[in-house]
Amino acid sequence: MRDFFSAYRRELIASGVLVVLLSVYLGTHPRGASTYVLTIWANQCVILGLVAIAQFFAVIVRGIDLSVGAVMALTNTLASHLLDGSAVAIGLGIVAVLVAGVLCGLLNGALVVFGRIQPIVVTLATASIFVGIALILRPTPGGAVNYDLADAITLDLFGVPTALVIVAVLVFAFWLPFRRTGLGLGLYAVGSSAQGAFQSGMPVTTIRLAAFSLAGLFGAIAGLFYTFVTTTGDAGIAPNFTLNSIAAVVLGGVLLRGGTGSLIGALIGAFILKTIAALMFFSGIPSLAQPLFEGMILAVAIAIGGADILRARNRLEAFGR
Amino acid sequence: MTDLPTPIVSIEAVTKTFGATVALKDVDFQCFPGEVHAILGENGAGKSTLMKTISGVIRPTSGVLRAGGTPVTFKGPGDALRAGFVCMYQELSLVPDLSVQENLLLGAPGSRLGRLDRSPLATARDLLDRIDGQDIRLGAKVSDLTLAECQQVEIVKALIRKPKLLILDEATSALNASVVEKVFDLIRAQRDEGVAVLFISHRFHEIEALADRISVFRNGQRVETFPNGAHDYAAIIDMMVGQRIDELFPAKRSLPQDAKTVLDVADFAWQPEVKPTSFTVKAGQIVGLGGLDGQGQSRLLQGLFGLLRGTEGTLRINGAPIPTTGPKAAKQANIGLAYIPEDRKADGLIQDQSIMENLDLAAMGRADLAAGDVALYAGSLDRLELKHGGLDLPVSSLSGGNQQKVVLAKWLALAPKVLLLADPTRGIDVKTKTQIYTLLRELADAGTAILLLSTDYEELIHLCDETHIFYDGAVTRSLSGDDLSAQNIIAASLNIPSDGGVAHA
């Protein structure tokens, strides 16, 4: 039990914050805790949650992915062309969108691993490429999506928002089993001490490639979900989602130095950010002032996370050692 | 052993070079099933390079590595593990952010990237209990463990991989004697089951207790292999030391009776790495700090220069107490400390900046010095004969030896009263070394107190007037005059008794 609390301290703190924020939101919302309110809230949270998961996979191996928003924009515009017509066509379209995301991630990973370039530089460059392709696919927002499918995914199941069901499936059917595989363990090992992982005989190269590919895959899932929520393709969404994904993982207790944090933390961080945004929407704060408040909350969260350095006994440790 | 079995591992004519440095030179070596083979040698004798070659961390420049008689090429430690070669590293291979059980499962055979096979955990629990690790919870995070606990986990991690060859590189350095004995029982049991064990330790009594055969390495070559007990300590130490040279060094002067104390260190400590330590450096004296790597001597230098928080004890220069608040205070004229760090490439210089910009850095922030004035550095640069193609070229264009001259010149411009040097000649050519030795002796003669940390015992013998040998965070022996010999230094470094010197119990 003691180990559980110390291992998940960050997630527990973040979920406490989320519970408080959500109670305030539902308490002050004119329509209260209705399925309608919850569904809209959940859809917004889950879009960002999925991008945050993409970012999490890059950050956990001591990387960063500035192209997650761009992958999302690319897959969103692609989906806006492919998600209409017969069931078979839609099915193939979904597969094509996911494959596109994985390929984007794999390209990032290959450039990082084999090109030996820092992730921040690689993904800054590829982000422009992906947005470029997205603009060719969809110069102005638009497109058509099968409405029945979009409704099924973005409304509710017996009163529970479908988006939350998707998140539950993701956590219990994917993340928890995945964490118990060699790859799941290897991601943390590489991010925490690549040397230790290498000396333990782990295939460090393969793990890094897998991490970036997973980032691409979840970028695509985010793009897909965004398509169902908005039923349009829009190439202009990249920068906002990239920045918010980084903010979300930090809020969720994922350390940017790698090796610490979890997919659940990334999700909670995204939910917190979106709940704050929703709160401000109803609290009367002008929407133009929202980034200011979001930024301040983020700065405080990061400052608390970095307070460890005050306890360092070797002054040289303050300089990144 | 008339009919030798096939060696578990054998290397033939293996050479490994790092740039111009030859770490292993034409080495032949074999280790057989069912033996504990100890490797002895000085720092830099090639022991760790040998272990890393066998465990797949580095690839030999030339020569053949055989596993069970078959030539093999390891692309990484993963390949070596699959061949049954399991290494327990000196620099631990544990991942700090993961729990003990996750570390035990990491890279374990049978569960590569797929579903983890958790069956070895029961064995691991049992093994941990047998080496006094009852208090280590499998769910605890490795970064919360002590160094000793990490070593216990590391030993268990190696054993549950069912090795054919178990390599222990200083595997028990942080463990106390009773735990070590229990670890040895486990290792003996492994040996009796036919596992080959390669064992590196600096503790002679451990080697005596455990080894079947011993190989001595010196300067990257295997000197001799013999059964345990064939030679006594003195003979083994002589093998480790080999030939000596002394014309490299300037002549020592006898210190005048009335030489005044410049640096006075009293009960200086940084627990637990540095235990209370006292010594003095007089004007005209070069005082050496020796010992194996990481026994506290480099931390002591960092502490004196104010790089560590929470140091205890007092530090006086010319009688005045000195605060240890950081380099900015330490370099001011009223204190006059200068520190030449161990890693000149990373800590001593800014590689992308020019020679001149690097020279400026120490004098900047001293109101009484004009940092930009070349004249400030010209004297030292001439004395050291710095070879350069222009002071505005990046410092990275210089050779290692010339880079070190820049580091020295930049600090000498401040005319320090006390010069702290951390292994200043590591990896430097002989000519530059003699220039640095001559300079240090001249500075000492001019009244600068010099404290020299060195991993090269020749320097400690021939350059230093007095040498303090560290072991486990404290000075175990202070040597001067005729007691300042290689045998005594090595014996003190290994903390085994020998004649001569002032022993600190």
Short mmCIF file of C-alpha atoms in Angstrom, two decimals, chain B residues 57-332:
data_model
loop_
_atom_site.label_atom_id
_atom_site.label_comp_id
_atom_site.label_asym_id
_atom_site.label_seq_id
_atom_site.Cartn_x
_atom_site.Cartn_y
_atom_site.Cartn_z
CA VAL B 57 29.11 -3.44 -23.91
CA ILE B 58 32.10 -2.66 -26.12
CA ARG B 59 33.49 -4.45 -29.15
CA PRO B 60 37.21 -5.26 -29.34
CA THR B 61 39.27 -3.40 -31.94
CA SER B 62 40.87 -6.70 -32.94
CA GLY B 63 41.05 -10.26 -31.67
CA VAL B 64 38.59 -13.09 -31.10
CA LEU B 65 36.04 -13.65 -28.36
CA ARG B 66 34.81 -17.23 -27.91
CA ALA B 67 31.82 -18.44 -25.94
CA GLY B 68 32.14 -22.15 -25.16
CA GLY B 69 34.70 -22.51 -27.96
CA THR B 70 32.63 -20.81 -30.69
CA PRO B 71 33.75 -17.38 -31.95
CA VAL B 72 31.06 -14.80 -31.24
CA THR B 73 30.43 -11.13 -31.98
CA PHE B 74 28.23 -9.42 -29.42
CA LYS B 75 26.25 -6.45 -30.74
CA GLY B 76 25.26 -5.49 -27.23
CA PRO B 77 24.71 -6.81 -23.71
CA GLY B 78 21.51 -8.52 -24.93
CA ASP B 79 23.57 -10.90 -27.09
CA ALA B 80 25.95 -11.62 -24.21
CA LEU B 81 23.01 -12.35 -21.90
CA ARG B 82 21.59 -14.84 -24.37
CA ALA B 83 25.01 -16.55 -24.44
CA GLY B 84 24.71 -16.87 -20.65
CA PHE B 85 27.21 -14.13 -19.79
CA VAL B 86 25.70 -12.07 -17.01
CA CYS B 87 27.54 -9.05 -15.69
CA MET B 88 27.00 -7.21 -12.45
CA TYR B 89 28.37 -3.79 -13.13
CA GLN B 90 30.37 -1.43 -11.01
CA GLU B 91 28.19 1.40 -12.28
CA LEU B 92 24.89 -0.19 -11.40
CA SER B 93 22.57 -1.21 -14.22
CA LEU B 94 19.43 -0.57 -12.19
CA VAL B 95 16.87 1.92 -13.44
CA PRO B 96 16.15 4.46 -10.68
CA ASP B 97 12.50 5.27 -11.46
CA LEU B 98 11.34 1.66 -11.54
CA SER B 99 10.53 -0.62 -8.62
CA VAL B 100 12.79 -3.45 -7.47
CA GLN B 101 10.64 -6.12 -9.09
CA GLU B 102 10.39 -4.23 -12.36
CA ASN B 103 14.16 -3.94 -12.39
CA LEU B 104 14.52 -7.66 -11.72
CA LEU B 105 12.24 -8.43 -14.67
CA LEU B 106 13.86 -5.90 -17.00
CA GLY B 107 15.51 -7.74 -19.88
CA ALA B 108 15.06 -11.08 -18.12
CA PRO B 109 15.31 -13.99 -20.51
CA GLY B 110 11.99 -15.40 -21.70
CA SER B 111 10.12 -12.12 -21.64
CA ARG B 112 11.64 -9.71 -24.10
CA LEU B 113 9.12 -7.11 -25.25
CA GLY B 114 6.07 -9.29 -24.78
CA ARG B 115 4.21 -10.31 -21.67
CA LEU B 116 6.46 -10.38 -18.61
CA ASP B 117 7.19 -13.74 -17.06
CA ARG B 118 6.88 -13.03 -13.34
CA SER B 119 7.98 -16.48 -12.19
CA PRO B 120 11.58 -15.46 -11.30
CA LEU B 121 10.23 -13.13 -8.60
CA ALA B 122 9.73 -15.94 -6.08
CA THR B 123 13.33 -17.04 -6.55
CA ALA B 124 14.43 -13.42 -6.28
CA ARG B 125 12.62 -12.96 -2.96
CA ASP B 126 14.30 -16.10 -1.63
CA LEU B 127 17.75 -15.00 -2.80
CA LEU B 128 17.32 -11.51 -1.34
CA ASP B 129 16.37 -13.01 2.02
CA ARG B 130 19.47 -15.19 1.94
CA ILE B 131 21.80 -12.17 1.58
CA ASP B 132 20.25 -10.11 4.39
CA GLY B 133 17.88 -8.28 2.05
CA GLN B 134 14.71 -9.04 4.03
CA ASP B 135 14.01 -5.34 4.36
CA ILE B 136 14.11 -4.72 0.63
CA ARG B 137 10.52 -4.67 -0.55
CA LEU B 138 9.99 -5.79 -4.16
CA GLY B 139 7.61 -2.86 -4.62
CA ALA B 140 10.07 -0.22 -3.42
CA LYS B 141 11.43 2.26 -5.91
CA VAL B 142 15.13 1.73 -6.65
CA SER B 143 15.93 5.43 -6.21
CA ASP B 144 14.81 5.10 -2.58
CA LEU B 145 17.31 2.30 -1.85
CA THR B 146 20.76 2.76 -0.37
CA LEU B 147 23.82 1.90 -2.43
CA ALA B 148 24.26 -1.33 -0.48
CA GLU B 149 20.65 -2.34 -1.11
CA CYS B 150 21.10 -1.57 -4.81
CA GLN B 151 24.07 -3.90 -4.89
CA GLN B 152 22.06 -6.65 -3.23
CA VAL B 153 19.31 -6.22 -5.82
CA GLU B 154 21.88 -6.15 -8.59
CA ILE B 155 23.39 -9.44 -7.37
CA VAL B 156 19.97 -11.09 -7.30
CA LYS B 157 19.14 -9.66 -10.72
CA ALA B 158 22.28 -11.33 -12.10
CA LEU B 159 21.61 -14.66 -10.38
CA ILE B 160 17.99 -15.09 -11.51
CA ARG B 161 19.18 -14.97 -15.10
CA LYS B 162 20.78 -18.36 -14.56
CA PRO B 163 24.25 -17.40 -15.81
CA LYS B 164 26.86 -19.70 -17.30
CA LEU B 165 29.41 -16.98 -16.66
CA LEU B 166 28.85 -14.55 -13.85
CA ILE B 167 30.92 -11.36 -13.94
CA LEU B 168 31.18 -9.42 -10.71
CA ASP B 169 32.82 -6.04 -11.19
CA GLU B 170 33.32 -4.54 -7.71
CA ALA B 171 29.97 -6.11 -6.95
CA THR B 172 30.26 -6.00 -3.19
CA SER B 173 32.07 -2.70 -2.63
CA ALA B 174 29.26 -1.15 -0.54
CA LEU B 175 28.31 -4.28 1.42
CA ASN B 176 29.44 -5.03 4.93
CA ALA B 177 31.45 -8.12 5.80
CA SER B 178 28.60 -10.34 7.00
CA VAL B 179 26.52 -9.66 3.88
CA VAL B 180 29.57 -10.21 1.70
CA GLU B 181 30.07 -13.62 3.31
CA LYS B 182 26.49 -14.59 2.48
CA VAL B 183 26.92 -13.36 -1.10
CA PHE B 184 30.07 -15.45 -1.36
CA ASP B 185 28.15 -18.52 -0.19
CA LEU B 186 25.73 -17.98 -3.07
CA ILE B 187 28.61 -17.51 -5.50
CA ARG B 188 30.36 -20.67 -4.26
CA ALA B 189 27.12 -22.60 -4.73
CA GLN B 190 26.94 -21.30 -8.29
CA ARG B 191 30.55 -22.32 -8.91
CA ASP B 192 29.90 -25.82 -7.58
CA GLU B 193 27.10 -26.12 -10.11
CA GLY B 194 29.60 -25.42 -12.89
CA VAL B 195 29.15 -21.68 -13.35
CA ALA B 196 32.30 -19.74 -14.19
CA VAL B 197 32.77 -16.60 -12.12
CA LEU B 198 34.92 -13.60 -13.02
CA PHE B 199 35.55 -11.52 -9.98
CA ILE B 200 37.01 -8.03 -9.71
CA SER B 201 37.59 -6.61 -6.27
CA HIS B 202 40.00 -4.25 -4.63
CA ARG B 203 39.67 -6.05 -1.33
CA PHE B 204 42.52 -8.56 -1.09
CA HIS B 205 40.95 -10.59 1.67
CA GLU B 206 37.84 -11.11 -0.48
CA ILE B 207 39.95 -12.41 -3.31
CA GLU B 208 41.83 -14.67 -0.94
CA ALA B 209 38.54 -16.02 0.40
CA LEU B 210 36.82 -16.61 -2.90
CA ALA B 211 39.20 -17.00 -5.84
CA ASP B 212 40.49 -20.24 -7.32
CA ARG B 213 42.79 -18.53 -9.77
CA ILE B 214 44.06 -14.95 -10.05
CA SER B 215 45.11 -12.94 -13.11
CA VAL B 216 47.05 -9.71 -12.68
CA PHE B 217 46.66 -6.94 -15.27
CA ARG B 218 48.88 -3.94 -15.79
CA ASN B 219 48.77 -1.25 -18.50
CA GLY B 220 46.25 -3.19 -20.56
CA GLN B 221 48.18 -6.44 -20.53
CA ARG B 222 47.81 -9.67 -18.59
CA VAL B 223 50.96 -10.02 -16.50
CA GLU B 224 50.43 -13.44 -14.98
CA THR B 225 47.79 -15.98 -14.04
CA PHE B 226 48.36 -18.23 -11.05
CA PRO B 227 46.41 -20.32 -8.52
CA ASN B 228 45.21 -18.54 -5.41
CA GLY B 229 47.87 -18.80 -2.71
CA ALA B 230 50.85 -19.13 -5.07
CA HIS B 231 52.08 -15.61 -4.26
CA ASP B 232 51.83 -13.41 -1.19
CA TYR B 233 50.44 -9.86 -1.09
CA ALA B 234 53.82 -8.22 -1.60
CA ALA B 235 54.60 -10.24 -4.70
CA ILE B 236 51.15 -9.55 -6.15
CA ILE B 237 51.47 -5.82 -5.51
CA ASP B 238 54.86 -5.83 -7.24
CA MET B 239 53.20 -7.44 -10.26
CA MET B 240 50.54 -4.74 -10.27
CA VAL B 241 53.10 -1.93 -10.03
CA GLY B 242 55.72 -3.07 -12.56
CA GLN B 243 58.44 -0.72 -13.73
CA ARG B 244 58.81 2.84 -12.53
CA ILE B 245 60.12 6.10 -13.92
CA ASP B 246 61.19 9.25 -12.12
CA GLU B 247 63.10 11.54 -14.50
CA LEU B 248 59.71 12.99 -15.48
CA PHE B 249 59.53 14.87 -12.25
CA PRO B 250 61.29 18.00 -10.98
CA ALA B 251 63.49 17.54 -7.94
CA LYS B 252 61.79 17.96 -4.57
CA ARG B 253 63.16 20.59 -2.20
CA SER B 254 63.35 20.19 1.51
CA LEU B 255 60.84 22.40 3.21
CA PRO B 256 62.22 25.20 5.42
CA GLN B 257 61.48 24.67 9.12
CA ASP B 258 59.59 27.94 9.40
CA ALA B 259 57.35 27.43 6.34
CA LYS B 260 53.98 28.91 7.21
CA THR B 261 50.71 27.03 6.87
CA VAL B 262 48.63 28.33 3.96
CA LEU B 263 45.70 25.92 3.84
CA ASP B 264 44.37 24.49 7.07
CA VAL B 265 41.54 22.00 6.78
CA ALA B 266 40.03 20.97 10.11
CA ASP B 267 37.38 18.25 10.46
CA PHE B 268 36.05 19.02 7.01
CA ALA B 269 33.22 16.61 6.16
CA TRP B 270 30.35 16.03 3.74
CA GLN B 271 28.52 13.09 5.21
CA PRO B 272 28.39 10.31 4.30
CA GLU B 273 30.81 10.57 1.39
CA VAL B 274 33.52 12.52 3.19
CA LYS B 275 34.15 11.80 6.85
CA PRO B 276 35.80 14.44 9.05
CA THR B 277 39.21 15.08 7.54
CA SER B 278 42.03 17.33 8.76
CA PHE B 279 45.32 18.23 7.12
CA THR B 280 47.41 21.27 6.26
CA VAL B 281 49.30 22.50 3.23
CA LYS B 282 52.34 24.70 3.89
CA ALA B 283 53.78 27.30 1.54
CA GLY B 284 56.06 25.48 -0.89
CA GLN B 285 54.35 22.13 -0.35
CA ILE B 286 52.58 19.96 -2.88
CA VAL B 287 50.18 17.68 -1.05
CA GLY B 288 48.70 14.70 -2.84
CA LEU B 289 45.32 13.03 -2.41
CA GLY B 290 45.20 9.41 -3.51
CA GLY B 291 43.13 6.29 -3.27
CA LEU B 292 40.80 4.33 -5.47
CA ASP B 293 38.15 6.19 -7.44
CA GLY B 294 35.26 7.54 -5.42
CA GLN B 295 36.67 7.21 -1.91
CA GLY B 296 35.77 10.81 -1.09
CA GLN B 297 38.88 12.59 -2.30
CA SER B 298 37.24 14.29 -5.30
CA ARG B 299 34.24 15.32 -3.19
CA LEU B 300 36.65 16.85 -0.70
CA LEU B 301 38.12 19.09 -3.39
CA GLN B 302 34.65 20.07 -4.61
CA GLY B 303 33.64 20.81 -1.04
CA LEU B 304 36.68 23.01 -0.40
CA PHE B 305 35.81 25.04 -3.49
CA GLY B 306 32.23 25.48 -2.28
CA LEU B 307 30.47 23.25 -4.78
CA LEU B 308 28.75 21.15 -2.15
CA ARG B 309 25.97 22.17 0.19
CA GLY B 310 26.04 21.16 3.83
CA THR B 311 29.77 20.70 4.36
CA GLU B 312 31.00 20.68 7.94
CA GLY B 313 34.25 21.70 9.58
CA THR B 314 36.47 24.70 9.05
CA LEU B 315 38.74 25.82 6.30
CA ARG B 316 41.41 28.46 6.88
CA ILE B 317 43.68 30.19 4.43
CA ASN B 318 46.63 32.00 6.01
CA GLY B 319 44.82 31.70 9.31
CA ALA B 320 41.57 33.36 8.23
CA PRO B 321 38.40 31.22 8.23
CA ILE B 322 36.91 30.81 4.76
CA PRO B 323 33.21 30.30 3.98
CA THR B 324 32.37 27.60 1.42
CA THR B 325 29.60 29.41 -0.38
CA GLY B 326 30.55 28.75 -3.98
CA PRO B 327 33.07 29.42 -6.73
CA LYS B 328 32.18 33.10 -7.08
CA ALA B 329 33.25 33.80 -3.50
CA ALA B 330 36.13 31.33 -3.57
CA LYS B 331 37.91 33.02 -6.46
CA GLN B 332 37.95 36.53 -4.95
#
